[in-house]
Amino acid sequence: MTFFKASIRRELINYHRKPSLVLNPLVFYGLVVFLSVIAVGPEKGQLVQVAPAFIWTAALLAILMSADGVFRNDYEDGSLELVVVSGKSLAVYVLAKTTAHWIVTVVPLVLLMPLLGITLFFDFRSIWVLCLGIVLVTPTLSILGAVGAAITLGLPRNGMLTFVLILPFYVPPLIFVTGMIQASQLGEAILPFVYWLLGIFFLAIALAPMVLIACLRMAAED
Amino acid sequence: MLEVEDLTCLRKGRALFSELSFSVRKGEILQVVGPNGSGKTTLIRTLVGLYTNFRGEINWNLSESPLFMGHRSGINDHMTVRENVEWLVSLNDQVFKPSQLDDVMKNLGLAKLESIFCADLSFGQKKKVSIAPFLLSDNLCWLMDEPFSGLDKNGVALLGKFFGDRMAEGGLIIFSSHQPVSIGGPLRSVVLS
């Protein structure tokens, strides 16, 4: 537990000292949504129909982009080796990493959501559902993003590889979270989608650490 | 204690060293000597389990994992000296009083640098930061790769003295260095060619 706390603290200090890690994905997210709105045109009826699609696509890419770097710094400065040698649980380390990443990417996204929602003519209920969707789906995206980062760790210039490997796994959460918004706009129940998203999250958090640990060990060993 | 039997490490299909056998007991210090590229780093990494392409037997008889200092320091440039030391120490489950930390910092000559970002430190000062967790730990087994490189004269003497102290407490230290080092006590060596 103390190791978990110390690791989380270390991560948050790092994000605090390098605000670009938090701001870059956020700016990217804002810009993609903004450009899409300009491309579609400002007609209310049309926007409400297509807006969820690009809101989620942008969020997904922003998170994957920022998750790509979660282990890089530790790998390069040698801390990863020290964690592996220390005999500390790598699962705890990985959990601290992804939790911190989730906190710093999701909180700004949730704060930005009402603003975006209003610009896109969403009603209050839809904005609420959007925020709920963000909170439900992003932990899964963070964890899967970390898997991508760990797999490509140690490969020079891995740019697109993470995207190609991980984007297919982003499809199921994407389908259910967009479905949730559409259901709420049509006045249908959103609860089934909530269950699905939670189910996917539990599946990810149960299986991903095994892959993560194996990849990190391999990266530390070369 | 550590027993190594017939250890052969392969790198890119070529044997770095072969059929190496030695043992180290508590209260002993072993220096790994050899020219550049002879496999000092690989030997140390193999002993801590960070290199697995080897044949032979390595038997550790220890209750806890050894403390390790690698080629890369494990120091985060965006954190202060104090934050780095605290995190490195948390890796070893070590509990210490603030006064202990202050003492160690003073000993290493880092007292005035505690709240400086590690990015602003020199190579030698960073080396001292990565030595600090060793001095705060009760763990008596140390494996260090080139701990003396980059240290100034005082630093070398100081680390030699720490080695001597740990040995007297029953510590087991293995380190690599291609320079002769004096530690105020007997020093065994393994020579790689």
Coordinates of C-alpha atoms in Angstrom, one line a residue:
Chain A
M1 CA 0.0 0.0 0.0
T2 CA 2.8 2.4 0.8
F3 CA 4.4 1.6 -2.4
F4 CA 1.1 2.3 -4.2
K5 CA 0.8 5.6 -2.5
A6 CA 4.5 6.5 -3.2
S7 CA 4.1 5.6 -6.9
I8 CA 0.9 7.6 -7.3
R9 CA 2.4 10.6 -5.7
R10 CA 5.5 10.3 -7.9
E11 CA 3.3 10.1 -11.0
L12 CA 1.2 13.1 -10.0
I13 CA 4.3 15.2 -9.2
N14 CA 5.6 14.3 -12.7
Y15 CA 2.4 15.3 -14.4
H16 CA 2.4 18.5 -12.4
R17 CA 5.9 19.3 -13.4
K18 CA 5.3 18.6 -17.1
P19 CA 1.8 20.1 -17.8
S20 CA 2.3 19.5 -21.5
L21 CA 1.5 15.8 -20.8
V22 CA -1.9 16.8 -19.6
L23 CA -2.6 19.8 -21.9
N24 CA -1.5 18.2 -25.3
P25 CA -4.2 15.5 -25.4
L26 CA -6.7 18.1 -24.1
V27 CA -5.9 20.6 -26.8
F28 CA -5.9 17.8 -29.4
Y29 CA -9.3 16.7 -28.3
G30 CA -10.7 20.2 -28.4
L31 CA -9.3 20.9 -31.8
V32 CA -10.6 17.7 -33.4
V33 CA -14.1 18.4 -32.1
F34 CA -13.9 22.0 -33.1
L35 CA -12.8 21.2 -36.7
S36 CA -15.4 18.5 -37.0
V37 CA -18.1 20.9 -36.0
I38 CA -16.9 23.4 -38.7
A39 CA -16.8 20.6 -41.3
V40 CA -20.4 19.4 -40.5
G41 CA -21.9 22.9 -40.3
P42 CA -23.7 24.5 -37.4
E43 CA -27.2 23.1 -38.1
K44 CA -28.6 21.9 -34.8
G45 CA -30.5 18.9 -36.0
Q46 CA -27.5 17.5 -37.9
L47 CA -25.0 18.3 -35.2
V48 CA -26.9 16.5 -32.4
Q49 CA -27.0 13.4 -34.6
V50 CA -23.3 13.2 -35.5
A51 CA -21.6 15.0 -32.6
P52 CA -21.3 11.9 -30.3
A53 CA -19.4 10.1 -33.0
F54 CA -16.6 12.6 -33.2
I55 CA -16.7 13.4 -29.5
W56 CA -15.8 9.8 -28.8
T57 CA -13.4 9.3 -31.6
A58 CA -11.5 12.4 -30.4
A59 CA -11.5 11.3 -26.8
L60 CA -10.3 7.8 -27.7
L61 CA -7.4 9.1 -29.8
A62 CA -6.4 11.7 -27.2
I63 CA -6.2 9.1 -24.5
L64 CA -4.3 6.6 -26.6
M65 CA -1.9 9.3 -27.6
S66 CA -1.1 10.3 -24.0
A67 CA -1.1 6.7 -22.7
D68 CA 1.7 5.9 -25.1
G69 CA 4.2 7.6 -22.9
V70 CA 3.3 6.3 -19.5
F71 CA 6.2 3.9 -19.1
R72 CA 8.7 5.6 -21.4
N73 CA 10.3 7.9 -18.9
D74 CA 10.8 5.1 -16.3
Y75 CA 12.2 2.9 -18.9
E76 CA 14.7 5.4 -20.1
D77 CA 16.0 6.6 -16.7
G78 CA 16.3 3.1 -15.3
S79 CA 13.6 3.3 -12.6
L80 CA 11.8 0.4 -14.3
E81 CA 14.8 -1.9 -13.7
L82 CA 14.9 -0.9 -10.1
V83 CA 11.2 -1.7 -9.7
V84 CA 11.7 -5.1 -11.3
V85 CA 14.7 -5.9 -9.2
S86 CA 13.2 -4.6 -5.9
G87 CA 10.7 -7.5 -5.9
K88 CA 7.9 -5.1 -5.5
S89 CA 4.6 -6.1 -7.1
L90 CA 4.6 -4.9 -10.7
A91 CA 0.8 -5.1 -10.6
V92 CA 0.7 -2.4 -8.0
Y93 CA 3.2 -0.3 -10.0
V94 CA 1.2 -0.7 -13.1
L95 CA -2.1 0.1 -11.3
A96 CA -0.5 3.3 -9.8
K97 CA 0.7 4.3 -13.3
T98 CA -2.7 3.8 -15.0
T99 CA -4.7 5.3 -12.1
A100 CA -2.6 8.5 -12.2
H101 CA -2.9 8.6 -16.0
W102 CA -6.6 8.2 -15.7
I103 CA -6.9 11.0 -13.1
V104 CA -5.0 13.5 -15.1
T105 CA -6.6 12.8 -18.5
V106 CA -10.2 12.2 -17.4
V107 CA -10.8 15.0 -14.9
P108 CA -10.0 17.7 -17.6
L109 CA -12.1 15.9 -20.1
V110 CA -15.1 15.7 -17.8
L111 CA -14.7 19.4 -17.0
L112 CA -14.5 20.2 -20.7
M113 CA -17.5 18.1 -21.5
P114 CA -20.3 20.5 -20.4
L115 CA -18.7 23.3 -22.4
L116 CA -18.5 21.2 -25.5
G117 CA -22.0 19.9 -25.0
I118 CA -23.4 23.4 -24.9
T119 CA -21.5 24.4 -28.0
L120 CA -22.9 21.3 -29.8
F121 CA -26.6 22.0 -28.8
F122 CA -26.8 19.1 -26.4
D123 CA -29.5 19.3 -23.8
F124 CA -28.7 19.0 -20.1
R125 CA -29.6 15.3 -19.9
S126 CA -27.3 14.4 -22.8
I127 CA -24.4 16.3 -21.3
W128 CA -24.9 14.3 -18.1
V129 CA -24.9 11.1 -20.0
L130 CA -21.8 12.2 -21.9
C131 CA -20.0 12.8 -18.5
L132 CA -21.2 9.4 -17.2
G133 CA -19.9 7.8 -20.4
I134 CA -16.5 9.4 -20.1
V135 CA -16.2 8.2 -16.5
L136 CA -17.2 4.7 -17.4
V137 CA -15.2 4.2 -20.6
T138 CA -12.0 6.0 -19.9
P139 CA -10.5 3.6 -17.3
T140 CA -10.7 0.8 -19.9
L141 CA -9.1 3.1 -22.5
S142 CA -6.3 4.0 -20.0
I143 CA -5.6 0.4 -19.2
L144 CA -5.6 -0.8 -22.8
G145 CA -3.5 2.2 -23.8
A146 CA -0.9 1.2 -21.1
V147 CA -0.8 -2.3 -22.6
G148 CA 0.0 -0.7 -26.0
A149 CA 2.7 1.4 -24.4
A150 CA 4.2 -1.6 -22.6
I151 CA 4.3 -3.8 -25.7
T152 CA 6.1 -1.2 -27.8
L153 CA 8.4 -0.1 -24.9
G154 CA 12.1 -0.4 -26.0
L155 CA 11.3 -0.3 -29.7
P156 CA 12.7 2.9 -31.2
R157 CA 10.2 5.2 -33.0
N158 CA 7.2 3.0 -32.3
G159 CA 4.8 5.9 -33.4
M160 CA 2.0 4.1 -35.2
L161 CA 2.5 0.6 -33.8
T162 CA 0.7 1.3 -30.6
F163 CA -2.3 2.7 -32.5
V164 CA -2.4 -0.3 -34.9
L165 CA -2.2 -2.8 -32.0
I166 CA -4.6 -1.2 -29.6
L167 CA -7.3 0.5 -31.7
P168 CA -9.1 -2.7 -32.5
F169 CA -9.5 -3.3 -28.7
Y170 CA -11.0 0.2 -28.5
V171 CA -13.9 -0.7 -30.8
P172 CA -16.2 -2.5 -28.3
P173 CA -16.1 0.3 -25.6
L174 CA -16.6 2.8 -28.5
I175 CA -19.7 0.9 -29.7
F176 CA -21.3 0.8 -26.3
V177 CA -20.5 4.3 -25.2
T178 CA -21.9 5.8 -28.5
G179 CA -24.9 3.5 -28.2
M180 CA -25.5 4.9 -24.7
I181 CA -25.7 8.5 -25.9
Q182 CA -27.9 7.6 -28.8
A183 CA -30.2 5.6 -26.5
S184 CA -30.5 8.6 -24.1
Q185 CA -31.3 10.9 -27.1
L186 CA -34.0 8.6 -28.2
G187 CA -35.3 8.4 -24.6
E188 CA -34.4 4.7 -24.1
A189 CA -32.9 3.1 -21.1
I190 CA -29.1 3.6 -20.7
L191 CA -28.6 1.0 -18.0
P192 CA -27.8 -1.9 -20.3
F193 CA -24.9 0.1 -21.8
V194 CA -23.7 1.0 -18.3
Y195 CA -23.5 -2.7 -17.5
W196 CA -21.7 -3.5 -20.7
L197 CA -19.1 -0.8 -20.2
L198 CA -18.5 -1.9 -16.6
G199 CA -18.2 -5.5 -17.8
I200 CA -15.6 -4.5 -20.4
F201 CA -13.7 -2.6 -17.7
F202 CA -13.6 -5.5 -15.3
L203 CA -12.4 -7.8 -18.1
A204 CA -9.7 -5.3 -19.0
I205 CA -8.5 -4.8 -15.4
A206 CA -8.4 -8.6 -14.8
L207 CA -6.5 -9.5 -17.9
A208 CA -4.4 -6.5 -18.8
P209 CA -2.0 -6.6 -15.8
M210 CA -0.7 -10.0 -16.8
V211 CA 0.2 -8.7 -20.2
L212 CA 1.6 -5.5 -18.8
I213 CA 3.8 -7.3 -16.3
A214 CA 5.2 -9.7 -18.8
C215 CA 6.0 -6.8 -21.2
L216 CA 7.6 -4.6 -18.6
R217 CA 9.8 -7.5 -17.4
M218 CA 10.9 -8.1 -21.0
A219 CA 11.6 -4.4 -21.5
A220 CA 13.7 -4.2 -18.3
E221 CA 15.7 -7.2 -19.3
D222 CA 17.1 -6.1 -22.6
Chain B
M1 CA 25.4 -15.8 0.6
L2 CA 25.8 -16.2 -3.2
E3 CA 27.1 -19.1 -5.1
V4 CA 27.7 -19.0 -8.8
E5 CA 28.7 -22.2 -10.7
D6 CA 29.8 -22.5 -14.3
L7 CA 28.1 -19.3 -15.3
T8 CA 28.3 -18.6 -19.1
C9 CA 26.7 -15.5 -20.5
L10 CA 25.9 -15.2 -24.1
R11 CA 25.5 -12.0 -26.0
K12 CA 24.7 -11.9 -29.7
G13 CA 25.6 -15.6 -29.9
R14 CA 29.1 -15.0 -28.5
A15 CA 30.1 -16.0 -25.0
L16 CA 31.0 -12.9 -22.9
F17 CA 32.6 -15.1 -20.2
S18 CA 32.3 -18.8 -19.7
E19 CA 32.3 -21.3 -16.8
L20 CA 32.7 -18.6 -14.2
S21 CA 32.5 -19.9 -10.6
F22 CA 32.8 -18.0 -7.4
S23 CA 31.0 -17.6 -4.1
V24 CA 30.5 -14.6 -1.8
R25 CA 29.7 -14.8 1.9
K26 CA 28.3 -12.3 4.3
G27 CA 31.0 -9.8 5.3
E28 CA 32.7 -10.1 2.0
I29 CA 33.1 -7.6 -0.8
L30 CA 33.7 -8.7 -4.4
Q31 CA 35.0 -6.5 -7.1
V32 CA 34.3 -7.4 -10.7
V33 CA 37.3 -6.3 -12.7
G34 CA 37.8 -6.3 -16.5
P35 CA 38.4 -4.2 -19.5
N36 CA 35.5 -2.4 -21.3
G37 CA 33.2 -4.9 -23.0
S38 CA 34.4 -7.9 -20.9
G39 CA 30.9 -8.3 -19.4
K40 CA 31.0 -6.6 -16.0
T41 CA 27.6 -5.0 -16.4
T42 CA 26.1 -8.2 -17.9
L43 CA 27.4 -10.2 -14.9
I44 CA 25.9 -7.8 -12.4
R45 CA 22.6 -7.7 -14.4
T46 CA 22.6 -11.5 -14.6
L47 CA 23.0 -11.8 -10.8
V48 CA 20.0 -9.6 -10.1
G49 CA 17.9 -11.3 -12.7
L50 CA 17.8 -8.6 -15.4
Y51 CA 19.6 -10.8 -17.9
T52 CA 18.4 -14.3 -18.6
N53 CA 20.5 -15.5 -21.6
F54 CA 22.9 -17.5 -19.5
R55 CA 23.8 -21.1 -18.6
G56 CA 24.9 -22.3 -15.2
E57 CA 23.7 -21.9 -11.7
I58 CA 23.1 -18.8 -9.5
N59 CA 22.1 -19.5 -5.9
W60 CA 21.1 -16.7 -3.7
N61 CA 20.5 -17.5 -0.1
L62 CA 18.7 -14.3 0.9
S63 CA 15.5 -13.4 2.6
E64 CA 15.1 -10.1 0.6
S65 CA 16.0 -8.9 -2.9
P66 CA 19.4 -7.3 -3.1
L67 CA 19.7 -3.5 -3.5
F68 CA 20.7 -2.7 -7.1
M69 CA 22.4 0.2 -8.7
G70 CA 22.5 -0.1 -12.5
H71 CA 24.1 1.6 -15.4
R72 CA 21.1 3.9 -15.6
S73 CA 20.5 5.8 -12.4
G74 CA 16.7 5.5 -11.9
I75 CA 16.6 9.1 -11.1
N76 CA 13.8 11.2 -12.5
D77 CA 15.0 14.6 -13.8
H78 CA 11.7 16.3 -13.0
M79 CA 11.7 15.5 -9.3
T80 CA 13.8 17.1 -6.6
V81 CA 16.7 15.3 -4.9
R82 CA 14.6 14.6 -1.9
E83 CA 11.6 13.3 -3.8
N84 CA 13.8 11.0 -5.8
V85 CA 15.5 9.6 -2.7
E86 CA 12.1 9.1 -1.0
W87 CA 10.8 7.2 -3.9
L88 CA 13.9 5.0 -4.3
V89 CA 13.7 4.2 -0.6
S90 CA 10.0 3.3 -0.8
L91 CA 11.1 0.6 -3.3
N92 CA 12.9 -1.1 -0.5
D93 CA 10.1 -1.0 2.1
Q94 CA 12.4 1.1 4.2
V95 CA 11.1 3.2 7.0
F96 CA 13.4 6.0 8.1
K97 CA 13.2 9.1 10.3
P98 CA 13.5 12.6 8.6
S99 CA 16.7 13.1 10.7
Q100 CA 18.3 10.0 9.2
L101 CA 17.6 11.4 5.7
D102 CA 19.2 14.7 6.7
D103 CA 22.3 12.9 8.0
V104 CA 22.7 10.9 4.9
M105 CA 22.3 14.0 2.7
K106 CA 24.9 15.9 4.8
N107 CA 27.3 12.9 4.6
L108 CA 27.0 12.9 0.8
G109 CA 27.3 16.6 0.5
L110 CA 23.8 17.0 -0.8
A111 CA 22.3 18.9 2.1
K112 CA 21.9 22.2 0.3
L113 CA 20.6 20.5 -2.9
E114 CA 17.6 18.7 -1.4
S115 CA 15.0 20.8 -3.2
I116 CA 16.9 21.1 -6.5
F117 CA 15.5 19.3 -9.5
C118 CA 17.7 16.4 -10.5
A119 CA 17.9 17.7 -14.1
D120 CA 20.1 20.5 -12.7
L121 CA 22.6 18.2 -11.0
S122 CA 25.9 17.1 -12.5
F123 CA 26.7 13.4 -13.3
G124 CA 28.6 12.9 -10.0
Q125 CA 25.9 14.5 -7.9
K126 CA 23.3 12.3 -9.5
K127 CA 25.5 9.3 -8.6
K128 CA 25.5 10.5 -5.0
V129 CA 21.7 10.7 -5.1
S130 CA 21.5 7.1 -6.2
I131 CA 23.9 6.1 -3.4
A132 CA 21.6 7.7 -0.8
P133 CA 19.0 4.9 -0.7
F134 CA 21.7 2.4 0.0
L135 CA 22.8 4.2 3.1
L136 CA 19.2 4.5 4.3
S137 CA 18.5 0.8 4.0
D138 CA 19.0 -2.1 6.5
N139 CA 19.4 -4.4 3.5
L140 CA 23.0 -5.6 3.7
C141 CA 23.3 -7.0 0.2
W142 CA 24.3 -4.6 -2.4
L143 CA 25.0 -5.1 -6.1
M144 CA 26.4 -2.0 -7.8
D145 CA 27.5 -1.4 -11.4
E146 CA 30.3 1.1 -11.6
P147 CA 29.4 2.9 -8.3
F148 CA 32.7 4.9 -8.3
S149 CA 32.4 6.3 -11.8
G150 CA 31.8 10.1 -11.8
L151 CA 32.5 10.5 -8.1
D152 CA 35.1 13.1 -7.0
K153 CA 38.0 12.1 -4.7
N154 CA 36.0 12.7 -1.6
G155 CA 33.1 10.8 -3.0
V156 CA 35.3 7.8 -3.8
A157 CA 36.8 7.8 -0.3
L158 CA 33.4 8.2 1.2
L159 CA 31.9 5.3 -0.7
G160 CA 34.9 3.2 0.2
K161 CA 34.3 3.9 3.8
F162 CA 30.6 3.0 3.5
F163 CA 31.7 -0.3 1.9
G164 CA 34.0 -1.0 4.9
D165 CA 31.3 -0.1 7.4
R166 CA 28.7 -2.4 5.7
M167 CA 31.3 -5.2 5.5
A168 CA 31.9 -4.9 9.2
E169 CA 28.1 -5.3 9.8
G170 CA 28.1 -8.5 7.8
G171 CA 27.1 -7.1 4.4
L172 CA 27.6 -8.7 1.1
I173 CA 28.7 -6.3 -1.7
I174 CA 29.4 -7.0 -5.3
F175 CA 30.5 -4.1 -7.5
S176 CA 32.1 -3.6 -10.8
S177 CA 34.9 -1.1 -11.4
H178 CA 38.0 -1.1 -13.5
Q179 CA 40.0 1.1 -11.1
P180 CA 41.7 -0.1 -8.0
V181 CA 39.6 0.8 -5.0
S182 CA 40.6 1.0 -1.3
I183 CA 37.9 0.1 1.1
G184 CA 39.9 -0.3 4.4
G185 CA 39.6 -4.1 4.4
P186 CA 40.2 -7.2 2.3
L187 CA 38.8 -7.1 -1.2
R188 CA 38.3 -10.1 -3.4
S189 CA 38.0 -9.9 -7.1
V190 CA 36.7 -11.7 -10.1
V191 CA 38.6 -10.9 -13.2
L192 CA 36.8 -11.0 -16.6
S193 CA 38.9 -10.9 -19.7

